[in-house]
Coordinates of C-alpha atoms in Angstrom, one line a residue:
M23 CA -62.6 -20.2 66.6
V24 CA -58.7 -21.5 66.8
E25 CA -56.5 -19.5 64.8
T26 CA -55.6 -22.1 62.7
L27 CA -58.4 -22.4 61.3
N28 CA -58.8 -18.3 60.4
Q29 CA -55.1 -17.6 59.7
P30 CA -53.2 -19.2 56.8
Q31 CA -49.5 -19.9 57.2
I32 CA -47.2 -20.9 54.4
D33 CA -44.0 -19.6 53.3
N34 CA -44.7 -19.4 49.6
P35 CA -47.9 -17.8 48.8
A36 CA -47.7 -19.2 45.1
T37 CA -48.0 -23.0 46.8
V38 CA -51.7 -23.5 45.6
L39 CA -51.4 -22.5 42.4
E40 CA -48.2 -24.4 41.6
Y41 CA -49.6 -27.6 43.0
R42 CA -52.7 -26.6 40.3
H43 CA -50.5 -26.3 37.3
F44 CA -48.4 -29.2 38.6
S45 CA -51.5 -31.6 39.1
E46 CA -53.1 -30.7 35.7
S47 CA -49.7 -31.1 33.6
P48 CA -49.2 -34.3 31.9
E49 CA -45.7 -35.0 34.1
G50 CA -47.6 -34.0 37.2
Q51 CA -50.1 -36.6 36.4
Q52 CA -48.0 -39.0 36.1
K53 CA -45.7 -38.2 39.2
I54 CA -49.2 -38.7 41.2
I55 CA -50.0 -41.7 39.7
N56 CA -46.5 -43.5 40.2
F57 CA -46.8 -42.2 44.0
V58 CA -49.9 -43.8 44.6
D59 CA -49.0 -47.1 42.9
G60 CA -46.4 -47.1 44.8
L61 CA -48.6 -46.9 47.9
R62 CA -50.1 -49.8 47.4
K63 CA -47.4 -52.1 47.2
E64 CA -46.2 -50.9 50.4
V65 CA -49.6 -51.0 52.2
G66 CA -52.5 -52.2 49.8
D67 CA -52.4 -55.7 50.8
K68 CA -53.2 -57.3 54.6
D69 CA -49.7 -58.0 55.7
S70 CA -48.3 -54.9 54.6
W71 CA -51.2 -52.8 56.0
Q72 CA -50.5 -54.5 60.0
K73 CA -46.7 -54.3 59.9
T74 CA -47.1 -50.7 59.2
C75 CA -49.8 -50.4 61.4
Q76 CA -47.3 -52.0 64.2
K77 CA -44.3 -49.9 63.3
A78 CA -46.4 -46.4 63.3
D79 CA -48.0 -47.7 66.8
E80 CA -44.4 -48.0 68.2
I81 CA -43.5 -44.1 67.3
L82 CA -47.3 -43.1 68.8
L83 CA -45.6 -43.8 72.1
S84 CA -43.7 -41.1 72.0
E85 CA -45.1 -39.0 69.4
P86 CA -48.8 -39.2 70.2
V87 CA -51.6 -37.4 68.0
N88 CA -53.5 -34.9 70.0
E89 CA -55.2 -32.0 69.6
S90 CA -52.1 -29.9 68.8
V91 CA -51.2 -32.3 66.0
I92 CA -54.3 -31.8 64.6
K93 CA -54.2 -28.1 64.9
N94 CA -51.1 -28.3 63.0
I95 CA -52.5 -30.1 60.5
F96 CA -55.2 -27.1 60.1
T97 CA -52.7 -25.0 60.0
K98 CA -50.8 -26.4 57.2
F99 CA -53.6 -27.4 55.2
Q100 CA -55.6 -24.1 55.8
P101 CA -54.5 -22.2 52.4
Y102 CA -55.8 -25.3 50.5
I103 CA -58.6 -25.7 52.7
D104 CA -59.6 -22.3 51.7
N105 CA -59.3 -22.4 47.8
M106 CA -61.4 -25.6 48.0
P107 CA -64.3 -25.3 45.5
P108 CA -68.3 -24.6 46.3
G109 CA -69.8 -27.9 46.8
H110 CA -66.4 -29.4 48.1
D111 CA -65.4 -26.7 50.4
P112 CA -64.6 -25.5 53.5
G113 CA -67.9 -26.1 55.4
H114 CA -67.9 -29.5 54.0
L115 CA -64.2 -30.0 55.3
Y116 CA -65.1 -28.8 58.7
R117 CA -68.1 -31.2 58.8
D118 CA -66.1 -33.9 57.7
F119 CA -63.8 -33.3 60.6
L120 CA -66.6 -33.5 62.8
N121 CA -67.5 -37.1 61.7
S122 CA -64.2 -38.4 61.5
V123 CA -64.0 -37.4 65.3
I124 CA -67.3 -38.8 65.9
L125 CA -66.6 -42.0 64.3
F126 CA -63.1 -42.5 65.7
N127 CA -64.3 -42.3 69.0
S128 CA -66.8 -44.5 68.5
I129 CA -64.0 -47.6 67.4
K130 CA -60.8 -46.2 68.4
D131 CA -61.1 -49.0 71.7
N132 CA -62.1 -51.9 69.0
C133 CA -59.0 -51.0 67.0
A134 CA -56.1 -53.4 67.1
Y135 CA -53.9 -50.6 66.5
Q136 CA -54.1 -46.9 67.7
S137 CA -52.2 -45.8 64.3
D138 CA -55.1 -47.5 62.2
A139 CA -57.7 -45.6 64.0
Y140 CA -55.9 -42.1 63.6
A141 CA -55.2 -42.8 59.8
G142 CA -58.7 -42.9 60.1
L143 CA -59.7 -39.9 61.7
I144 CA -57.1 -37.7 59.7
S145 CA -57.9 -39.0 56.3
G146 CA -61.5 -38.8 57.2
F147 CA -61.1 -35.0 56.9
L148 CA -58.5 -34.5 54.4
H149 CA -60.0 -37.0 51.7
D150 CA -61.3 -34.2 49.5
I151 CA -58.1 -32.1 50.0
G152 CA -57.4 -32.6 46.5
T153 CA -60.3 -30.5 44.9
S154 CA -58.3 -27.4 46.1
I155 CA -55.8 -28.2 43.4
T156 CA -57.7 -30.3 40.6
F157 CA -61.3 -30.3 39.3
R158 CA -63.4 -32.6 41.3
Y159 CA -65.5 -33.6 38.3
K160 CA -62.5 -35.1 36.4
D161 CA -62.4 -38.6 38.2
F162 CA -62.9 -40.7 35.1
E163 CA -60.4 -38.6 33.0
N164 CA -57.5 -38.4 35.0
G165 CA -55.4 -40.8 35.7
A166 CA -55.0 -38.9 38.9
G167 CA -58.4 -38.0 40.2
H168 CA -59.1 -35.6 43.2
A169 CA -58.7 -38.5 45.6
E170 CA -55.1 -39.5 44.0
V171 CA -54.4 -35.6 43.7
G172 CA -55.4 -35.5 47.8
S173 CA -53.1 -38.2 48.6
Y174 CA -50.3 -36.7 47.0
L175 CA -50.8 -33.3 48.6
C176 CA -51.3 -34.8 51.9
H177 CA -47.9 -36.8 51.8
E178 CA -46.1 -33.2 50.1
V179 CA -47.7 -31.1 53.3
L180 CA -47.0 -33.7 56.2
Q181 CA -44.0 -35.7 55.1
E182 CA -42.0 -33.3 58.1
S183 CA -44.8 -33.3 60.9
I184 CA -45.8 -37.1 60.7
D185 CA -43.9 -40.3 61.3
P186 CA -44.1 -41.8 57.6
N187 CA -45.5 -44.9 58.7
L188 CA -48.8 -43.4 59.8
L189 CA -49.0 -41.0 57.2
K190 CA -48.6 -44.1 54.4
L191 CA -51.7 -45.1 56.3
I192 CA -53.3 -41.7 55.9
C193 CA -52.0 -41.4 52.6
Y194 CA -53.9 -44.4 51.3
S195 CA -56.9 -43.6 52.8
V196 CA -57.5 -40.7 51.1
A197 CA -56.4 -42.3 47.5
A198 CA -59.0 -44.8 47.9
H199 CA -61.7 -43.3 49.7
T200 CA -64.1 -43.0 46.7
H201 CA -66.1 -46.6 46.2
L202 CA -65.1 -46.4 42.5
D203 CA -64.6 -49.6 40.5
T204 CA -61.9 -50.0 37.8
V205 CA -61.3 -47.0 35.8
K206 CA -60.6 -46.7 32.1
Y207 CA -58.9 -42.7 32.1
T208 CA -57.3 -41.1 29.1
F209 CA -54.9 -38.2 30.3
P210 CA -51.5 -38.0 30.6
K211 CA -52.4 -41.1 28.5
D212 CA -54.8 -44.1 28.1
G213 CA -54.4 -46.3 31.1
T214 CA -56.6 -48.0 34.3
R215 CA -57.1 -47.2 37.8
K216 CA -57.9 -50.4 39.5
S217 CA -59.8 -50.6 42.8
Y218 CA -58.3 -50.2 45.9
W219 CA -57.8 -53.0 48.6
D220 CA -60.2 -52.0 51.4
E221 CA -60.2 -55.3 53.3
T222 CA -61.3 -54.8 57.1
W223 CA -60.6 -58.0 59.6
T224 CA -60.2 -59.3 63.2
T225 CA -57.2 -60.4 64.7
S226 CA -56.6 -63.0 67.3
D227 CA -57.5 -60.5 70.3
Q228 CA -60.4 -59.8 68.5
K229 CA -59.8 -56.6 67.5
L230 CA -60.3 -55.0 64.0
C231 CA -57.1 -53.9 61.5
G232 CA -58.0 -52.2 58.4
I233 CA -60.1 -49.1 59.8
A234 CA -58.6 -46.3 58.7
L235 CA -60.4 -46.3 55.1
Q236 CA -63.8 -47.6 56.9
I237 CA -63.6 -44.5 59.0
C238 CA -62.5 -42.2 56.1
R239 CA -65.3 -43.4 53.9
R240 CA -67.9 -43.2 56.1
S241 CA -66.8 -39.4 57.3
D242 CA -67.3 -38.8 53.1
R243 CA -70.9 -40.7 53.2
L244 CA -72.2 -38.8 56.1
E245 CA -71.6 -35.5 54.1
A246 CA -73.2 -37.3 51.3
N247 CA -76.3 -37.8 52.9
G248 CA -79.1 -35.1 54.3
N249 CA -80.3 -31.5 53.6
P250 CA -76.9 -29.9 53.6
F251 CA -75.6 -32.5 51.0
L252 CA -78.7 -31.1 48.8
L253 CA -77.0 -27.4 48.7
R254 CA -73.6 -29.0 48.1
G255 CA -75.1 -30.5 45.3
I256 CA -76.7 -27.6 43.7
I257 CA -73.9 -25.1 44.0
S258 CA -71.3 -27.7 42.9
Q259 CA -73.0 -28.3 39.8
I260 CA -73.4 -24.8 38.8
D261 CA -69.7 -24.4 39.4
A262 CA -69.0 -27.3 37.1
V263 CA -70.6 -25.5 34.4
L264 CA -68.6 -22.6 35.2
V265 CA -64.9 -24.7 35.1
T266 CA -65.9 -27.5 32.8
G267 CA -69.4 -28.3 31.9
E268 CA -68.9 -32.0 33.0
I269 CA -70.6 -33.6 36.1
E270 CA -70.2 -37.4 36.7
D271 CA -72.7 -39.8 37.6
H272 CA -71.1 -42.2 40.3
L273 CA -74.4 -44.1 41.4
S274 CA -75.8 -45.1 38.6
S275 CA -73.3 -45.3 35.7
N276 CA -69.8 -44.0 36.5
K277 CA -70.0 -41.7 33.5
I278 CA -69.7 -38.0 32.4
I279 CA -72.9 -35.8 32.3
K280 CA -72.9 -32.9 30.0
I281 CA -74.3 -29.8 31.6
N282 CA -75.0 -26.1 30.9
T283 CA -76.9 -23.3 32.3
D284 CA -79.7 -24.9 30.7
T285 CA -80.0 -27.9 31.7
L286 CA -79.0 -26.6 35.4
D287 CA -82.8 -25.6 35.1
A288 CA -83.7 -29.1 36.2
I289 CA -81.6 -29.2 39.4
L290 CA -84.5 -26.6 41.3
D291 CA -87.4 -28.7 40.2
P292 CA -89.4 -30.2 43.1
T293 CA -90.7 -33.2 41.5
M294 CA -88.4 -36.6 40.6
H295 CA -88.1 -36.0 36.7
H296 CA -85.7 -38.9 36.4
K297 CA -83.6 -37.2 33.4
P298 CA -80.4 -37.5 32.6
V299 CA -79.2 -34.5 34.9
P300 CA -80.9 -35.5 38.0
T301 CA -82.6 -32.9 40.3
A302 CA -81.2 -31.9 43.6
L303 CA -83.7 -34.3 45.9
E304 CA -82.7 -37.0 43.1
S305 CA -79.4 -36.6 44.1
V306 CA -79.8 -37.0 47.5
Q307 CA -82.7 -39.8 47.3
K308 CA -80.3 -42.0 45.0
F309 CA -77.3 -41.7 47.9
A310 CA -79.9 -42.1 50.7
D311 CA -81.3 -45.4 48.6
S312 CA -77.8 -46.8 48.3
N313 CA -77.2 -47.0 52.2
F314 CA -79.7 -49.5 51.7
T315 CA -78.7 -52.2 49.2
K316 CA -75.9 -54.8 48.9
N317 CA -73.3 -53.0 47.7
K318 CA -69.7 -52.0 48.2
Y319 CA -70.6 -48.6 49.5
S320 CA -72.5 -49.7 52.6
E321 CA -71.0 -53.1 53.0
K322 CA -69.3 -52.7 56.1
D323 CA -71.3 -50.5 58.2
Y324 CA -72.2 -53.2 60.6
L325 CA -68.9 -52.2 62.0
F326 CA -69.8 -48.6 62.9
P327 CA -73.6 -48.4 65.2
K328 CA -72.3 -44.9 65.5
F329 CA -72.4 -44.4 61.7
K330 CA -75.9 -45.8 61.3
E331 CA -77.4 -43.8 64.2
F332 CA -75.9 -40.5 62.5
L333 CA -77.3 -41.3 59.3
K334 CA -80.8 -42.0 60.3
F335 CA -80.8 -38.4 61.7
K336 CA -79.6 -37.0 58.9
L337 CA -82.4 -39.1 56.4
D338 CA -85.3 -38.2 58.8
Q339 CA -84.2 -34.8 58.3
F340 CA -84.4 -35.1 54.4
E341 CA -87.7 -36.8 54.9
T342 CA -89.3 -34.0 56.4
L343 CA -87.7 -31.6 53.7
K344 CA -89.3 -33.4 51.6
E345 CA -92.9 -33.7 52.9
V346 CA -92.1 -29.5 53.8
I347 CA -91.7 -29.3 49.5
V348 CA -94.3 -31.5 48.8
S349 CA -97.2 -29.7 51.2
D350 CA -96.4 -26.3 50.4
D351 CA -99.7 -24.8 49.0
G352 CA -97.7 -23.0 46.1
K353 CA -98.5 -19.4 47.9
L354 CA -95.3 -17.9 49.5
P355 CA -94.4 -14.4 48.1
D356 CA -90.9 -14.3 46.5
S357 CA -88.8 -11.0 47.4
L358 CA -85.5 -9.7 47.1
E359 CA -85.4 -10.2 51.2
T360 CA -86.3 -14.0 50.2
L361 CA -83.4 -14.6 47.8
D362 CA -81.0 -12.8 50.4
S363 CA -82.2 -15.5 53.2
I364 CA -81.7 -18.5 50.7
H365 CA -78.2 -17.2 49.9
K366 CA -77.3 -16.6 53.4
I367 CA -78.3 -20.3 54.3
N368 CA -76.0 -21.8 51.0
Y369 CA -73.0 -19.7 52.3
K370 CA -73.5 -20.6 55.4
I371 CA -73.2 -24.3 54.8
S372 CA -70.7 -23.6 52.0
K373 CA -67.9 -21.3 53.4
A374 CA -66.4 -21.1 49.9
E375 CA -64.5 -18.6 49.0
P376 CA -66.4 -15.8 48.4
K377 CA -65.5 -14.5 44.8
R378 CA -65.8 -18.1 43.5
F379 CA -69.2 -18.6 45.7
E380 CA -70.8 -15.7 44.1
A381 CA -70.1 -16.6 40.5
A382 CA -71.6 -19.4 41.4
W383 CA -74.9 -17.6 42.8
T384 CA -75.3 -15.4 40.0
N385 CA -76.0 -18.3 38.0
F386 CA -78.1 -19.7 40.8
K387 CA -80.5 -16.5 40.5
I388 CA -80.6 -17.0 36.9
I389 CA -82.3 -20.4 37.6
W390 CA -84.5 -19.2 40.4
Q391 CA -86.1 -16.4 38.4
K392 CA -87.3 -18.9 35.7
L393 CA -89.1 -21.0 38.5
S394 CA -92.7 -20.9 38.3
S395 CA -94.1 -18.9 41.4
E396 CA -95.3 -22.2 42.7
N397 CA -91.8 -23.8 42.5
K398 CA -90.3 -20.9 44.1
S399 CA -92.8 -21.1 46.9
K400 CA -92.2 -25.0 47.6
W401 CA -88.2 -23.6 47.7
I402 CA -88.6 -20.8 50.0
A403 CA -90.5 -23.3 52.3
G404 CA -87.7 -26.0 51.4
F405 CA -84.9 -23.5 52.2
K406 CA -86.2 -22.6 55.6
N407 CA -86.6 -25.9 56.5
I408 CA -82.9 -26.5 55.6
D409 CA -81.9 -23.7 57.8
Q410 CA -83.7 -24.8 61.0
S411 CA -82.7 -28.6 60.1
Y412 CA -78.8 -27.2 60.2
T413 CA -79.1 -25.3 63.1
E414 CA -80.4 -29.0 64.9
L415 CA -77.5 -30.5 63.0
L416 CA -74.9 -28.9 64.6
K417 CA -76.7 -29.3 68.0
H418 CA -76.5 -32.3 67.3
Y419 CA -72.6 -32.1 66.3
R420 CA -72.4 -30.5 69.8
Q421 CA -74.0 -33.1 71.6
E422 CA -72.1 -36.0 69.9
T423 CA -68.3 -34.7 71.0
A424 CA -68.8 -33.1 74.2
N425 CA -67.1 -35.6 75.9
I426 CA -64.9 -36.9 73.5
D427 CA -61.3 -36.8 72.5
F428 CA -60.8 -33.5 70.6
A429 CA -63.5 -31.8 71.9
N430 CA -62.2 -28.9 72.3
L431 CA -61.1 -28.2 68.7
T432 CA -64.9 -29.9 67.8
S433 CA -66.5 -26.9 69.8
Q434 CA -64.5 -24.4 67.9
V435 CA -65.0 -25.8 64.5
I436 CA -68.7 -26.4 65.5
S437 CA -68.5 -22.5 66.1
K438 CA -67.2 -21.7 62.9
L439 CA -70.4 -23.4 61.1
E440 CA -72.4 -21.2 63.5
S441 CA -71.1 -18.2 62.4
D442 CA -72.7 -16.4 58.9
K443 CA -69.2 -15.5 58.2

């Protein structure tokens, strides 16, 4: 693995904690809200976006975004990446990086401005970095949710490293990466967070403009589909119980759902029970179904044939997993070795900070012991399939990134993901 992904370098080790306190304070929240409102004014419309892209492209002629630049971004963010919580963890971000590189390469030649495409690449893997300093499941309570906090953090960390015009495009895309409509929030005071401008259009020379946010969102969505997302959902809900006891139901009602150790039992129910707290399988199925209805979530997918191809690969894996779980005869024996193998694949996909991961895993074991022997067997078969499918997924990443821009770095990231450490 490259040194930038394993050796955190930061002048002040307390910075991560300081930003956490800042992002959770009324003063910090208001400052972040004001920052994002400023971004909306500077690049949140068609004309200003295009003018900013033009300025950024001029700088790219002498300061190109190359592998050295991306490595430097990893270096600067490594302390924050290491602090990302279970479910929105380092493994998630590294796969977001691979998704972003694939999407960037698939569309860059059709973009009117290279800065637009590069902003999509960078925001595509940094869009959840705000979870390192704020809790993910307060997006309907806080004026600055994890997206807005991440946008502000990107500006703070990168302002001396990246052209300010390109950085505006990146920060706006990070702030706007969620598909939320208007949100009424209560902290730091009652207010309204309006939905984000997200127009994409074709210029006179038949090139695309306004593409950064679309790359960012599709990088996110590739991670919100398929078998790794199943495990992310399980571990993030357990982590949520440990932190606030709340999760958010984005897809059906945009409301907060209260959860506790009792409601967590439903996560590993191998049937679709349609209760307030969805099972892990139901959550993945909801996201899968949302890809095929006419909505804001999927309306610009037609711009990305590579996205649709990759999405099918991941959803096919999920369909196989469901078949494995349903068809299992319920006779696979449970043992300490079995639970250890389940722990191994969960941690391999997550790579969250060990102490926080183990805290969540302790509750996973409590849930596990409550399962019937039949349901344990179904999940033993299921986790074995997830392990196999993850190996297939990483092979797919290698094939897709072997001969494209940033191939050397993607190879190193995949090696990191393949590691059990």
